PDB file of C-alpha atoms in Angstrom:
ATOM      1  CA  MET A  29     -36.005   5.283  -3.899  1.00 54.00           C
ATOM      2  CA  LYS A  30     -33.669   3.397  -1.371  1.00 55.00           C
ATOM      3  CA  ARG A  31     -35.665   0.183  -1.920  1.00 58.00           C
ATOM      4  CA  LEU A  32     -34.944   0.622  -5.710  1.00 54.00           C
ATOM      5  CA  LEU A  33     -31.401   1.291  -5.167  1.00 57.00           C
ATOM      6  CA  THR A  34     -31.033  -1.735  -2.979  1.00 60.00           C
ATOM      7  CA  LYS A  35     -32.588  -4.013  -5.736  1.00 53.00           C
ATOM      8  CA  LEU A  36     -30.396  -2.387  -8.496  1.00 60.00           C
ATOM      9  CA  TYR A  37     -27.381  -2.993  -6.221  1.00 54.00           C
ATOM     10  CA  ARG A  38     -28.274  -6.685  -5.837  1.00 60.00           C
ATOM     11  CA  LEU A  39     -28.909  -6.890  -9.461  1.00 57.00           C
ATOM     12  CA  VAL A  40     -25.524  -5.660 -10.355  1.00 57.00           C
ATOM     13  CA  ILE A  41     -23.837  -7.993  -7.996  1.00 58.00           C
ATOM     14  CA  ALA A  42     -25.658 -10.906  -9.487  1.00 53.00           C
ATOM     15  CA  VAL A  43     -24.756  -9.952 -13.028  1.00 52.00           C
ATOM     16  CA  ILE A  44     -21.062  -9.499 -11.920  1.00 57.00           C
ATOM     17  CA  ILE A  45     -21.113 -12.821 -10.324  1.00 52.00           C
ATOM     18  CA  LEU A  46     -22.657 -14.451 -13.413  1.00 48.00           C
ATOM     19  CA  ILE A  47     -20.168 -12.910 -15.719  1.00 55.00           C
ATOM     20  CA  ALA A  48     -17.217 -13.776 -13.496  1.00 53.00           C
ATOM     21  CA  GLY A  49     -18.470 -17.466 -13.322  1.00 50.00           C
ATOM     22  CA  VAL A  50     -18.801 -17.705 -17.042  1.00 48.00           C
ATOM     23  CA  THR A  51     -15.377 -16.077 -17.599  1.00 54.00           C
ATOM     24  CA  PHE A  52     -13.665 -18.405 -15.046  1.00 50.00           C
ATOM     25  CA  GLU A  53     -15.234 -21.538 -16.652  1.00 48.00           C
ATOM     26  CA  ARG A  54     -14.271 -20.567 -20.206  1.00 52.00           C
ATOM     27  CA  THR A  55     -10.782 -19.530 -19.304  1.00 52.00           C
ATOM     28  CA  GLY A  56     -10.084 -22.894 -17.529  1.00 50.00           C
ATOM     29  CA  LEU A  57      -9.666 -21.112 -14.041  1.00 52.00           C
ATOM     30  CA  ILE A  58     -12.149 -23.283 -12.240  1.00 50.00           C
ATOM     31  CA  GLU A  59     -10.459 -26.410 -13.744  1.00 51.00           C
ATOM     32  CA  LEU A  60      -7.131 -25.100 -12.540  1.00 51.00           C
ATOM     33  CA  LEU A  61      -8.221 -24.301  -9.092  1.00 53.00           C
ATOM     34  CA  SER A  62     -10.078 -27.724  -8.693  1.00 51.00           C
ATOM     35  CA  ASP A  63      -6.621 -29.396  -9.172  1.00 54.00           C
ATOM     36  CA  PRO A  64      -5.450 -30.230  -5.651  1.00 54.00           C
ATOM     37  CA  TYR A  65      -1.824 -30.128  -6.802  1.00 56.00           C
ATOM     38  CA  GLU A  66      -2.273 -26.276  -7.649  1.00 65.00           C
ATOM     39  CA  TYR A  67      -3.287 -25.210  -4.322  1.00 71.00           C
ATOM     40  CA  PRO A  68       0.099 -25.547  -2.544  1.00 80.00           C
ATOM     41  CA  VAL A  69       1.739 -23.721  -5.432  1.00 82.00           C
ATOM     42  CA  ILE A  70      -0.768 -20.711  -5.347  1.00 81.00           C
ATOM     43  CA  LEU A  71      -0.624 -20.601  -1.525  1.00 85.00           C
ATOM     44  CA  GLU A  72       3.191 -20.415  -1.451  1.00 89.00           C
ATOM     45  CA  LEU A  73       3.220 -17.717  -4.000  1.00 90.00           C
ATOM     46  CA  LEU A  74       0.551 -15.800  -2.161  1.00 89.00           C
ATOM     47  CA  ILE A  75       2.487 -15.985   1.075  1.00 92.00           C
ATOM     48  CA  GLN A  76       5.690 -14.830  -0.825  1.00 92.00           C
ATOM     49  CA  HIS A  77       3.692 -11.940  -2.165  1.00 94.00           C
ATOM     50  CA  VAL A  78       2.453 -10.930   1.201  1.00 94.00           C
ATOM     51  CA  TYR A  79       5.702 -11.177   3.022  1.00 94.00           C
ATOM     52  CA  ILE A  80       7.468  -8.957   0.339  1.00 94.00           C
ATOM     53  CA  VAL A  81       4.659  -6.363   0.606  1.00 95.00           C
ATOM     54  CA  GLY A  82       4.453  -6.515   4.412  1.00 95.00           C
ATOM     55  CA  LEU A  83       8.270  -6.314   4.995  1.00 95.00           C
ATOM     56  CA  SER A  84       8.734  -3.496   2.457  1.00 95.00           C
ATOM     57  CA  MET A  85       5.747  -1.478   3.797  1.00 96.00           C
ATOM     58  CA  LEU A  86       7.017  -2.078   7.405  1.00 96.00           C
ATOM     59  CA  ILE A  87      10.305  -0.534   6.495  1.00 96.00           C
ATOM     60  CA  ALA A  88       8.877   2.294   4.411  1.00 95.00           C
ATOM     61  CA  THR A  89       6.429   3.210   7.061  1.00 95.00           C
ATOM     62  CA  ILE A  90       9.005   3.510   9.782  1.00 96.00           C
ATOM     63  CA  ILE A  91      11.426   5.572   7.493  1.00 94.00           C
ATOM     64  CA  GLY A  92       8.550   7.609   5.819  1.00 93.00           C
ATOM     65  CA  ILE A  93       6.921   8.706   9.221  1.00 94.00           C
ATOM     66  CA  THR A  94      10.369   9.319  10.821  1.00 94.00           C
ATOM     67  CA  ALA A  95      11.514  11.520   7.824  1.00 91.00           C
ATOM     68  CA  GLY A  96       8.284  13.468   7.774  1.00 90.00           C
ATOM     69  CA  ILE A  97       8.335  14.136  11.529  1.00 92.00           C
ATOM     70  CA  VAL A  98      12.094  15.252  11.437  1.00 92.00           C
ATOM     71  CA  LEU A  99      11.343  17.576   8.523  1.00 90.00           C
ATOM     72  CA  THR A 100       8.698  19.460  10.578  1.00 89.00           C
ATOM     73  CA  ARG A 101      11.040  20.265  13.303  1.00 87.00           C
ATOM     74  CA  ALA A 102      12.209  23.899  13.241  1.00 81.00           C
ATOM     75  CA  ARG A 103      15.860  22.907  12.751  1.00 86.00           C
ATOM     76  CA  PHE A 104      15.239  20.870   9.602  1.00 84.00           C
ATOM     77  CA  ARG A 105      11.951  22.470   8.155  1.00 82.00           C
ATOM     78  CA  LYS A 106      14.286  24.540   5.534  1.00 84.00           C
ATOM     79  CA  TYR A 107      15.300  21.206   4.058  1.00 83.00           C
ATOM     80  CA  ALA A 108      11.959  19.782   3.671  1.00 82.00           C
ATOM     81  CA  GLY A 109      11.606  20.859  -0.078  1.00 81.00           C
ATOM     82  CA  ILE A 110      14.979  19.306  -1.146  1.00 85.00           C
ATOM     83  CA  CYS A 111      14.411  16.199   0.885  1.00 81.00           C
ATOM     84  CA  MET A 112      11.031  15.495  -0.606  1.00 79.00           C
ATOM     85  CA  TYR A 113      12.483  16.013  -4.000  1.00 82.00           C
ATOM     86  CA  ILE A 114      15.134  13.498  -3.373  1.00 79.00           C
ATOM     87  CA  ILE A 115      12.637  10.907  -1.868  1.00 75.00           C
ATOM     88  CA  GLY A 116      10.261  11.513  -4.766  1.00 75.00           C
ATOM     89  CA  LEU A 117      12.926  10.622  -7.303  1.00 74.00           C
ATOM     90  CA  GLY A 118      12.122   7.035  -6.430  1.00 67.00           C
ATOM     91  CA  GLN A 119       8.815   7.260  -7.854  1.00 71.00           C
ATOM     92  CA  THR A 120       9.827   9.118 -11.064  1.00 77.00           C
ATOM     93  CA  ILE A 121      11.745   6.128 -12.251  1.00 78.00           C
ATOM     94  CA  PRO A 122       9.625   3.187 -13.638  1.00 81.00           C
ATOM     95  CA  SER A 123       9.101   0.368 -11.155  1.00 81.00           C
ATOM     96  CA  LEU A 124      10.697  -2.029 -13.464  1.00 82.00           C
ATOM     97  CA  ALA A 125      13.729   0.058 -13.680  1.00 83.00           C
ATOM     98  CA  VAL A 126      13.969   0.424  -9.955  1.00 83.00           C
ATOM     99  CA  LEU A 127      13.868  -3.332  -9.620  1.00 85.00           C
ATOM    100  CA  ALA A 128      16.720  -3.744 -12.209  1.00 85.00           C
ATOM    101  CA  LEU A 129      18.854  -1.152 -10.401  1.00 85.00           C
ATOM    102  CA  ALA A 130      18.363  -2.886  -7.169  1.00 86.00           C
ATOM    103  CA  MET A 131      19.090  -6.148  -8.745  1.00 87.00           C
ATOM    104  CA  SER A 132      22.431  -4.710 -10.176  1.00 86.00           C
ATOM    105  CA  PHE A 133      23.983  -4.282  -6.697  1.00 85.00           C
ATOM    106  CA  LEU A 134      21.936  -6.673  -4.511  1.00 87.00           C
ATOM    107  CA  GLY A 135      21.737  -9.550  -6.888  1.00 86.00           C
ATOM    108  CA  ILE A 136      18.613 -11.517  -7.665  1.00 87.00           C
ATOM    109  CA  GLY A 137      15.849 -12.661  -5.284  1.00 85.00           C
ATOM    110  CA  PHE A 138      14.102 -11.273  -2.266  1.00 87.00           C
ATOM    111  CA  LYS A 139      16.533  -8.543  -1.203  1.00 90.00           C
ATOM    112  CA  PRO A 140      16.304  -6.338  -4.220  1.00 90.00           C
ATOM    113  CA  ALA A 141      12.670  -6.525  -4.313  1.00 92.00           C
ATOM    114  CA  VAL A 142      12.015  -5.345  -0.909  1.00 93.00           C
ATOM    115  CA  PHE A 143      14.731  -2.710  -1.241  1.00 92.00           C
ATOM    116  CA  ALA A 144      12.981  -1.398  -4.557  1.00 90.00           C
ATOM    117  CA  LEU A 145       9.372  -1.600  -3.082  1.00 92.00           C
ATOM    118  CA  THR A 146      10.558   0.300   0.057  1.00 92.00           C
ATOM    119  CA  ILE A 147      12.010   3.037  -1.930  1.00 88.00           C
ATOM    120  CA  TYR A 148       8.823   3.167  -4.003  1.00 86.00           C
ATOM    121  CA  SER A 149       6.603   3.281  -0.884  1.00 90.00           C
ATOM    122  CA  ILE A 150       8.379   5.926   1.194  1.00 90.00           C
ATOM    123  CA  LEU A 151       7.332   8.966  -0.605  1.00 87.00           C
ATOM    124  CA  PRO A 152       3.605   8.862  -0.083  1.00 90.00           C
ATOM    125  CA  ILE A 153       4.003   8.184   3.580  1.00 93.00           C
ATOM    126  CA  ALA A 154       6.795  10.880   4.189  1.00 91.00           C
ATOM    127  CA  ARG A 155       4.821  13.512   2.059  1.00 90.00           C
ATOM    128  CA  ASN A 156       1.682  13.023   3.981  1.00 92.00           C
ATOM    129  CA  THR A 157       3.356  12.855   7.372  1.00 93.00           C
ATOM    130  CA  LEU A 158       4.976  16.213   6.625  1.00 90.00           C
ATOM    131  CA  ALA A 159       1.713  17.534   5.158  1.00 89.00           C
ATOM    132  CA  GLY A 160      -0.466  16.377   8.094  1.00 90.00           C
ATOM    133  CA  ILE A 161       1.815  17.670  10.864  1.00 91.00           C
ATOM    134  CA  THR A 162       2.289  20.962   9.097  1.00 89.00           C
ATOM    135  CA  ALA A 163      -1.354  21.451   8.821  1.00 88.00           C
ATOM    136  CA  VAL A 164      -1.973  21.080  12.626  1.00 88.00           C
ATOM    137  CA  PRO A 165      -3.301  24.426  13.848  1.00 87.00           C
ATOM    138  CA  PRO A 166      -0.689  26.615  15.691  1.00 87.00           C
ATOM    139  CA  GLU A 167      -3.315  27.311  18.351  1.00 89.00           C
ATOM    140  CA  LEU A 168      -3.270  23.644  19.535  1.00 87.00           C
ATOM    141  CA  ILE A 169       0.370  23.549  19.810  1.00 86.00           C
ATOM    142  CA  ASP A 170       0.306  26.831  21.762  1.00 86.00           C
ATOM    143  CA  ALA A 171      -2.139  25.279  24.066  1.00 89.00           C
ATOM    144  CA  GLY A 172       0.053  22.350  24.635  1.00 86.00           C
ATOM    145  CA  LYS A 173       2.933  24.564  25.510  1.00 86.00           C
ATOM    146  CA  GLY A 174       0.719  26.634  27.800  1.00 86.00           C
ATOM    147  CA  MET A 175      -0.106  23.379  29.625  1.00 88.00           C
ATOM    148  CA  GLY A 176       3.402  22.707  30.272  1.00 85.00           C
ATOM    149  CA  MET A 177       3.814  19.895  27.772  1.00 87.00           C
ATOM    150  CA  THR A 178       7.331  18.979  26.333  1.00 87.00           C
ATOM    151  CA  PRO A 179       7.962  18.993  22.605  1.00 86.00           C
ATOM    152  CA  MET A 180       7.903  15.315  22.513  1.00 89.00           C
ATOM    153  CA  LYS A 181       4.596  15.150  24.479  1.00 90.00           C
ATOM    154  CA  ILE A 182       3.200  17.770  21.912  1.00 89.00           C
ATOM    155  CA  LEU A 183       4.265  15.682  19.125  1.00 88.00           C
ATOM    156  CA  LEU A 184       2.845  12.489  20.606  1.00 87.00           C
ATOM    157  CA  GLU A 185      -0.439  13.882  22.008  1.00 87.00           C
ATOM    158  CA  VAL A 186      -1.152  16.904  19.671  1.00 88.00           C
ATOM    159  CA  GLU A 187       0.433  16.741  16.378  1.00 89.00           C
ATOM    160  CA  ILE A 188       0.477  13.204  15.418  1.00 90.00           C
ATOM    161  CA  PRO A 189      -3.287  12.437  16.403  1.00 90.00           C
ATOM    162  CA  ASN A 190      -4.380  15.511  14.473  1.00 90.00           C
ATOM    163  CA  ALA A 191      -2.201  14.529  11.532  1.00 90.00           C
ATOM    164  CA  MET A 192      -3.089  10.721  11.729  1.00 91.00           C
ATOM    165  CA  GLU A 193      -5.909  10.729   9.073  1.00 90.00           C
ATOM    166  CA  VAL A 194      -3.625  12.375   6.453  1.00 91.00           C
ATOM    167  CA  ILE A 195      -0.808  10.057   7.397  1.00 93.00           C
ATOM    168  CA  LEU A 196      -3.035   6.827   6.976  1.00 93.00           C
ATOM    169  CA  THR A 197      -4.022   8.351   3.430  1.00 92.00           C
ATOM    170  CA  GLY A 198      -0.336   8.237   2.558  1.00 93.00           C
ATOM    171  CA  PHE A 199      -0.085   4.680   4.037  1.00 94.00           C
ATOM    172  CA  ARG A 200      -3.082   3.494   1.920  1.00 93.00           C
ATOM    173  CA  VAL A 201      -1.639   4.967  -1.341  1.00 92.00           C
ATOM    174  CA  ALA A 202       1.777   3.234  -0.640  1.00 94.00           C
ATOM    175  CA  LEU A 203       0.155   0.026   0.323  1.00 95.00           C
ATOM    176  CA  ILE A 204      -2.082  -0.141  -2.883  1.00 93.00           C
ATOM    177  CA  ILE A 205       1.003   0.713  -5.034  1.00 91.00           C
ATOM    178  CA  ASN A 206       3.160  -1.806  -3.380  1.00 94.00           C
ATOM    179  CA  ILE A 207       0.712  -4.656  -3.735  1.00 94.00           C
ATOM    180  CA  GLY A 208       0.460  -4.002  -7.418  1.00 90.00           C
ATOM    181  CA  THR A 209       4.122  -3.422  -8.079  1.00 91.00           C
ATOM    182  CA  ALA A 210       5.116  -6.551  -6.056  1.00 92.00           C
ATOM    183  CA  ALA A 211       3.889  -8.596  -8.967  1.00 91.00           C
ATOM    184  CA  LEU A 212       6.880  -7.340 -10.937  1.00 90.00           C
ATOM    185  CA  ALA A 213       9.303  -8.809  -8.217  1.00 89.00           C
ATOM    186  CA  TYR A 214       8.970 -12.226 -10.059  1.00 88.00           C
ATOM    187  CA  VAL A 215      11.261 -10.790 -12.934  1.00 87.00           C
ATOM    188  CA  ILE A 216      14.101 -10.682 -10.494  1.00 87.00           C
ATOM    189  CA  GLY A 217      13.614 -14.015  -8.909  1.00 85.00           C
ATOM    190  CA  ALA A 218      11.715 -12.819  -5.881  1.00 87.00           C
ATOM    191  CA  GLY A 219       8.625 -14.917  -6.431  1.00 85.00           C
ATOM    192  CA  GLY A 220       5.191 -13.885  -5.523  1.00 88.00           C
ATOM    193  CA  LEU A 221       1.843 -13.854  -7.578  1.00 88.00           C
ATOM    194  CA  GLY A 222       3.814 -12.411 -10.512  1.00 89.00           C
ATOM    195  CA  ASP A 223       4.841 -15.967 -11.236  1.00 90.00           C
ATOM    196  CA  LEU A 224       1.618 -16.969 -12.236  1.00 88.00           C
ATOM    197  CA  ILE A 225       0.825 -13.686 -14.018  1.00 88.00           C
ATOM    198  CA  PHE A 226       3.936 -13.702 -16.062  1.00 89.00           C
ATOM    199  CA  THR A 227       3.824 -17.349 -16.765  1.00 88.00           C
ATOM    200  CA  GLY A 228       0.241 -17.135 -17.959  1.00 86.00           C
ATOM    201  CA  ILE A 229       1.110 -14.308 -20.258  1.00 86.00           C
ATOM    202  CA  SER A 230       4.260 -15.985 -21.752  1.00 86.00           C
ATOM    203  CA  LEU A 231       2.436 -19.299 -22.305  1.00 83.00           C
ATOM    204  CA  MET A 232      -0.969 -17.646 -23.136  1.00 82.00           C
ATOM    205  CA  GLN A 233      -2.641 -19.494 -20.520  1.00 79.00           C
ATOM    206  CA  THR A 234      -5.454 -17.373 -19.235  1.00 78.00           C
ATOM    207  CA  ASP A 235      -6.188 -19.517 -16.208  1.00 75.00           C
ATOM    208  CA  LYS A 236      -2.805 -19.001 -14.846  1.00 81.00           C
ATOM    209  CA  LEU A 237      -2.997 -15.397 -15.723  1.00 81.00           C
ATOM    210  CA  LEU A 238      -6.100 -14.961 -13.683  1.00 81.00           C
ATOM    211  CA  ALA A 239      -4.995 -17.175 -10.918  1.00 81.00           C
ATOM    212  CA  GLY A 240      -2.343 -14.704 -10.226  1.00 83.00           C
ATOM    213  CA  ALA A 241      -4.288 -11.378 -11.190  1.00 85.00           C
ATOM    214  CA  ILE A 242      -7.331 -12.120  -9.164  1.00 84.00           C
ATOM    215  CA  PRO A 243      -5.561 -12.615  -5.785  1.00 86.00           C
ATOM    216  CA  VAL A 244      -3.410  -9.503  -6.422  1.00 90.00           C
ATOM    217  CA  THR A 245      -6.717  -7.512  -6.946  1.00 87.00           C
ATOM    218  CA  LEU A 246      -8.290  -8.951  -3.838  1.00 86.00           C
ATOM    219  CA  LEU A 247      -5.065  -8.223  -1.807  1.00 91.00           C
ATOM    220  CA  ALA A 248      -5.423  -4.459  -3.099  1.00 90.00           C
ATOM    221  CA  LEU A 249      -8.895  -4.321  -1.917  1.00 87.00           C
ATOM    222  CA  PHE A 250      -8.151  -5.932   1.435  1.00 90.00           C
ATOM    223  CA  GLY A 251      -5.323  -3.381   1.740  1.00 90.00           C
ATOM    224  CA  ASP A 252      -7.854  -0.687   1.215  1.00 89.00           C
ATOM    225  CA  PHE A 253     -10.140  -2.299   3.934  1.00 89.00           C
ATOM    226  CA  LEU A 254      -7.313  -2.611   6.334  1.00 90.00           C
ATOM    227  CA  SER A 255      -6.341   1.069   6.002  1.00 89.00           C
ATOM    228  CA  GLU A 256     -10.008   2.027   6.625  1.00 87.00           C
ATOM    229  CA  LEU A 257      -9.946  -0.322   9.683  1.00 88.00           C
ATOM    230  CA  LEU A 258      -6.662   1.251  10.974  1.00 89.00           C
ATOM    231  CA  GLY A 259      -8.299   4.475  10.661  1.00 85.00           C
ATOM    232  CA  LEU A 260     -11.109   3.601  12.748  1.00 85.00           C
ATOM    233  CA  VAL A 261      -8.844   2.124  15.523  1.00 84.00           C
ATOM    234  CA  LEU A 262      -6.057   5.018  15.499  1.00 84.00           C
ATOM    235  CA  ILE A 263      -8.268   8.132  14.676  1.00 80.00           C
ATOM    236  CA  SER A 264     -10.588   9.317  17.487  1.00 76.00           C
ATOM    237  CA  LYS A 265     -14.049   9.996  16.212  1.00 73.00           C
ATOM    238  CA  GLY A 266     -13.901  13.833  17.074  1.00 68.00           C
ATOM    239  CA  LEU A 267     -10.582  14.251  14.840  1.00 67.00           C
ATOM    240  CA  ARG A 268     -11.937  12.463  11.571  1.00 63.00           C
ATOM    241  CA  LEU A 269     -12.016  15.021   8.716  1.00 53.00           C
ATOM    242  CA  SER A 270     -15.392  13.513   7.744  1.00 46.00           C
ATOM    243  CA  ASN A 271     -17.012  14.657  10.996  1.00 47.00           C
ATOM    244  CA  ARG A 272     -15.545  18.208  11.088  1.00 49.00           C
TER     245      ARG A 272
END
């Protein structure tokens, strides 16, 4: 049975590669990529896209994890609901509208794109940080107190390690959303792979459309892989939910 599934898997991969090759040839993508003058353009747009995503995710991760931790402290726990609601307002507004609002007071270009993507990415990280730390068994915290740990040490050595898998799940969701939404940054002059996508749509050039859409898809897959890799590095084997 296992051998049959392996053969079926290889067949499916071969069919996908064949279909992709035919599609790329007929749409002119291969011809576009074979043009040496196009490589610097695509590479520059890819770097812009990664930079926008990377910076906004860095800011969102710092704000989201900090907010989640603060809202789990006894003094601020009663404000958790209203704070999560306020943070969540950023995701109830369509992404294009958030970009437009950011552009209205930050102008066009890089800054409003990073601001809007940061707002869009904070909620999953903050929400999962709050949920993960809240779900830590009280017995573990009591054990830490019994061992003479300070509140900061309990947070760093008990609460965060036990909540890390849930936190990383929020990070993964935010990263995938961010990579896809960053393509819209082109409409406010921030560049990125959205340049190729929207140019391809407006000029009805499928090759340019695919030259932008395929890297975005691959970036999303790489982001998912990176999140898995971070999980292997940051979560001890004994704490992984899958092994409980």
